[in-house]
mmCIF file of C-alpha atoms in Angstrom:
data_model
loop_
_atom_site.group_PDB
_atom_site.id
_atom_site.type_symbol
_atom_site.label_atom_id
_atom_site.label_comp_id
_atom_site.label_asym_id
_atom_site.label_seq_id
_atom_site.Cartn_x
_atom_site.Cartn_y
_atom_site.Cartn_z
ATOM 1 C CA VAL A 1 0.000 0.000 0.000
ATOM 2 C CA VAL A 2 1.410 3.335 -1.037
ATOM 3 C CA LEU A 3 0.493 6.050 1.436
ATOM 4 C CA GLN A 4 1.855 8.988 -0.533
ATOM 5 C CA LYS A 5 -0.873 10.969 -2.296
ATOM 6 C CA ASN A 6 0.931 11.008 -5.667
ATOM 7 C CA GLY A 7 2.418 7.519 -5.410
ATOM 8 C CA ILE A 8 6.122 6.808 -5.719
ATOM 9 C CA PRO A 9 8.079 8.642 -8.434
ATOM 10 C CA ALA A 10 9.630 6.487 -11.153
ATOM 11 C CA ASN A 11 13.216 5.311 -10.516
ATOM 12 C CA SER A 12 12.988 5.965 -6.777
ATOM 13 C CA LEU A 13 14.813 3.743 -4.310
ATOM 14 C CA VAL A 14 12.179 2.443 -1.925
ATOM 15 C CA THR A 15 14.196 -0.191 -0.087
ATOM 16 C CA TYR A 16 16.901 -2.769 -0.713
ATOM 17 C CA TYR A 17 16.278 -6.324 -1.865
ATOM 18 C CA ARG A 18 18.170 -8.496 0.626
ATOM 19 C CA GLY A 19 19.023 -12.152 0.556
ATOM 20 C CA GLU A 20 21.782 -14.696 0.100
ATOM 21 C CA VAL A 21 23.760 -14.115 -3.117
ATOM 22 C CA TYR A 22 24.973 -17.075 -5.205
ATOM 23 C CA PRO A 23 26.982 -17.453 -8.408
ATOM 24 C CA PRO A 24 25.231 -19.617 -11.058
ATOM 25 C CA TRP A 25 27.202 -22.815 -10.358
ATOM 26 C CA ARG A 26 26.458 -22.659 -6.621
ATOM 27 C CA TRP A 27 22.803 -21.800 -7.247
ATOM 28 C CA GLY A 28 22.478 -24.922 -9.410
ATOM 29 C CA GLU A 29 24.059 -27.054 -6.679
ATOM 30 C CA LYS A 30 21.697 -25.599 -4.084
ATOM 31 C CA MET A 31 18.594 -26.201 -6.206
ATOM 32 C CA ASP A 32 19.704 -29.789 -6.941
ATOM 33 C CA ALA A 33 20.302 -30.473 -3.236
ATOM 34 C CA ILE A 34 16.877 -29.067 -2.320
ATOM 35 C CA GLU A 35 15.181 -31.145 -5.008
ATOM 36 C CA MET A 36 16.939 -34.356 -3.914
ATOM 37 C CA THR A 37 16.080 -33.749 -0.254
ATOM 38 C CA GLN A 38 12.448 -33.041 -1.079
ATOM 39 C CA GLN A 39 12.173 -36.214 -3.159
ATOM 40 C CA LYS A 40 13.948 -38.330 -0.548
ATOM 41 C CA LYS A 41 11.799 -37.071 2.336
ATOM 42 C CA LYS A 42 8.650 -36.731 0.212
ATOM 43 C CA LEU A 43 8.383 -33.027 0.988
ATOM 44 C CA ARG A 44 6.144 -30.904 -1.258
ATOM 45 C CA PRO A 45 5.364 -28.253 -2.280
ATOM 46 C CA ASN A 46 8.687 -26.490 -2.556
ATOM 47 C CA LEU A 47 9.126 -22.756 -2.033
ATOM 48 C CA PRO A 48 7.716 -20.612 -4.818
ATOM 49 C CA ASP A 49 10.287 -19.007 -7.114
ATOM 50 C CA PHE A 50 9.085 -15.480 -6.423
ATOM 51 C CA TYR A 51 11.430 -15.298 -3.426
ATOM 52 C CA ASN A 52 14.368 -15.553 -5.827
ATOM 53 C CA MET A 53 15.823 -12.923 -8.115
ATOM 54 C CA ALA A 54 18.298 -13.264 -10.980
ATOM 55 C CA LEU A 55 20.573 -10.253 -11.523
ATOM 56 C CA GLU A 56 21.979 -10.251 -15.025
ATOM 57 C CA ARG A 57 24.581 -7.973 -16.585
ATOM 58 C CA PRO A 58 24.329 -8.104 -20.409
ATOM 59 C CA GLN A 59 27.195 -9.076 -22.690
ATOM 60 C CA SER A 60 27.202 -5.549 -24.124
ATOM 61 C CA ASP A 61 28.408 -4.211 -20.756
ATOM 62 C CA PRO A 62 32.129 -3.285 -20.886
ATOM 63 C CA ARG A 63 32.714 -5.493 -17.826
ATOM 64 C CA GLY A 64 31.263 -8.510 -19.644
ATOM 65 C CA TYR A 65 28.360 -10.791 -18.918
ATOM 66 C CA GLY A 66 27.528 -11.576 -15.313
ATOM 67 C CA LEU A 67 24.796 -13.469 -13.493
ATOM 68 C CA LEU A 68 24.006 -13.756 -9.783
ATOM 69 C CA PHE A 69 21.050 -15.244 -7.941
ATOM 70 C CA VAL A 70 19.561 -13.727 -4.782
ATOM 71 C CA ASP A 71 17.605 -16.052 -2.487
ATOM 72 C CA ALA A 72 15.335 -14.002 -0.245
ATOM 73 C CA SER A 73 13.416 -16.940 1.196
ATOM 74 C CA ARG A 74 15.245 -16.744 4.564
ATOM 75 C CA LYS A 75 17.365 -13.621 4.925
ATOM 76 C CA ALA A 76 14.992 -11.088 3.438
ATOM 77 C CA GLY A 77 13.697 -7.628 4.070
ATOM 78 C CA HIS A 78 10.538 -5.877 2.963
ATOM 79 C CA GLY A 79 11.913 -5.505 -0.560
ATOM 80 C CA SER A 80 11.402 -9.185 -1.366
ATOM 81 C CA SER A 81 7.634 -8.796 -1.152
ATOM 82 C CA LEU A 82 7.213 -5.421 -2.886
ATOM 83 C CA SER A 83 6.711 -6.935 -6.314
ATOM 84 C CA HIS A 84 3.839 -9.103 -5.089
ATOM 85 C CA SER A 85 0.227 -8.135 -5.083
ATOM 86 C CA CYS A 86 -3.152 -9.815 -4.789
ATOM 87 C CA GLU A 87 -4.299 -7.462 -7.564
ATOM 88 C CA PRO A 88 -1.282 -6.808 -9.794
ATOM 89 C CA THR A 89 -1.327 -3.773 -12.054
ATOM 90 C CA CYS A 90 0.500 -5.412 -14.929
#
C-alpha cells in the first residue's frame, strides 16, 4: 500500500532487496540439493520461485556478462515482497 498521495516517483529507491547471493554454479548445486532432499523425504510443495531474483549484466556491458542469484526466502527484508500483489497492475 502506497500512502503517498501522488504515489512513488519512477526510478525511486524504496528499499533494498536483501538475501543470500549465489553465483550460477552454486545456485544450481543448491537447487539440486533441495530437489533431492524433497524427493527423498517426500516433501512438497517447494518454495515458490518469487522469493528468488536473478541479476543479469548483459554481454554488451564493458565489464562482460555476469549473473548472480539472490535467495530471499530466509534472509529477506521488505523488498522481497514489494513486487507481489493480490491485484497486480501489470
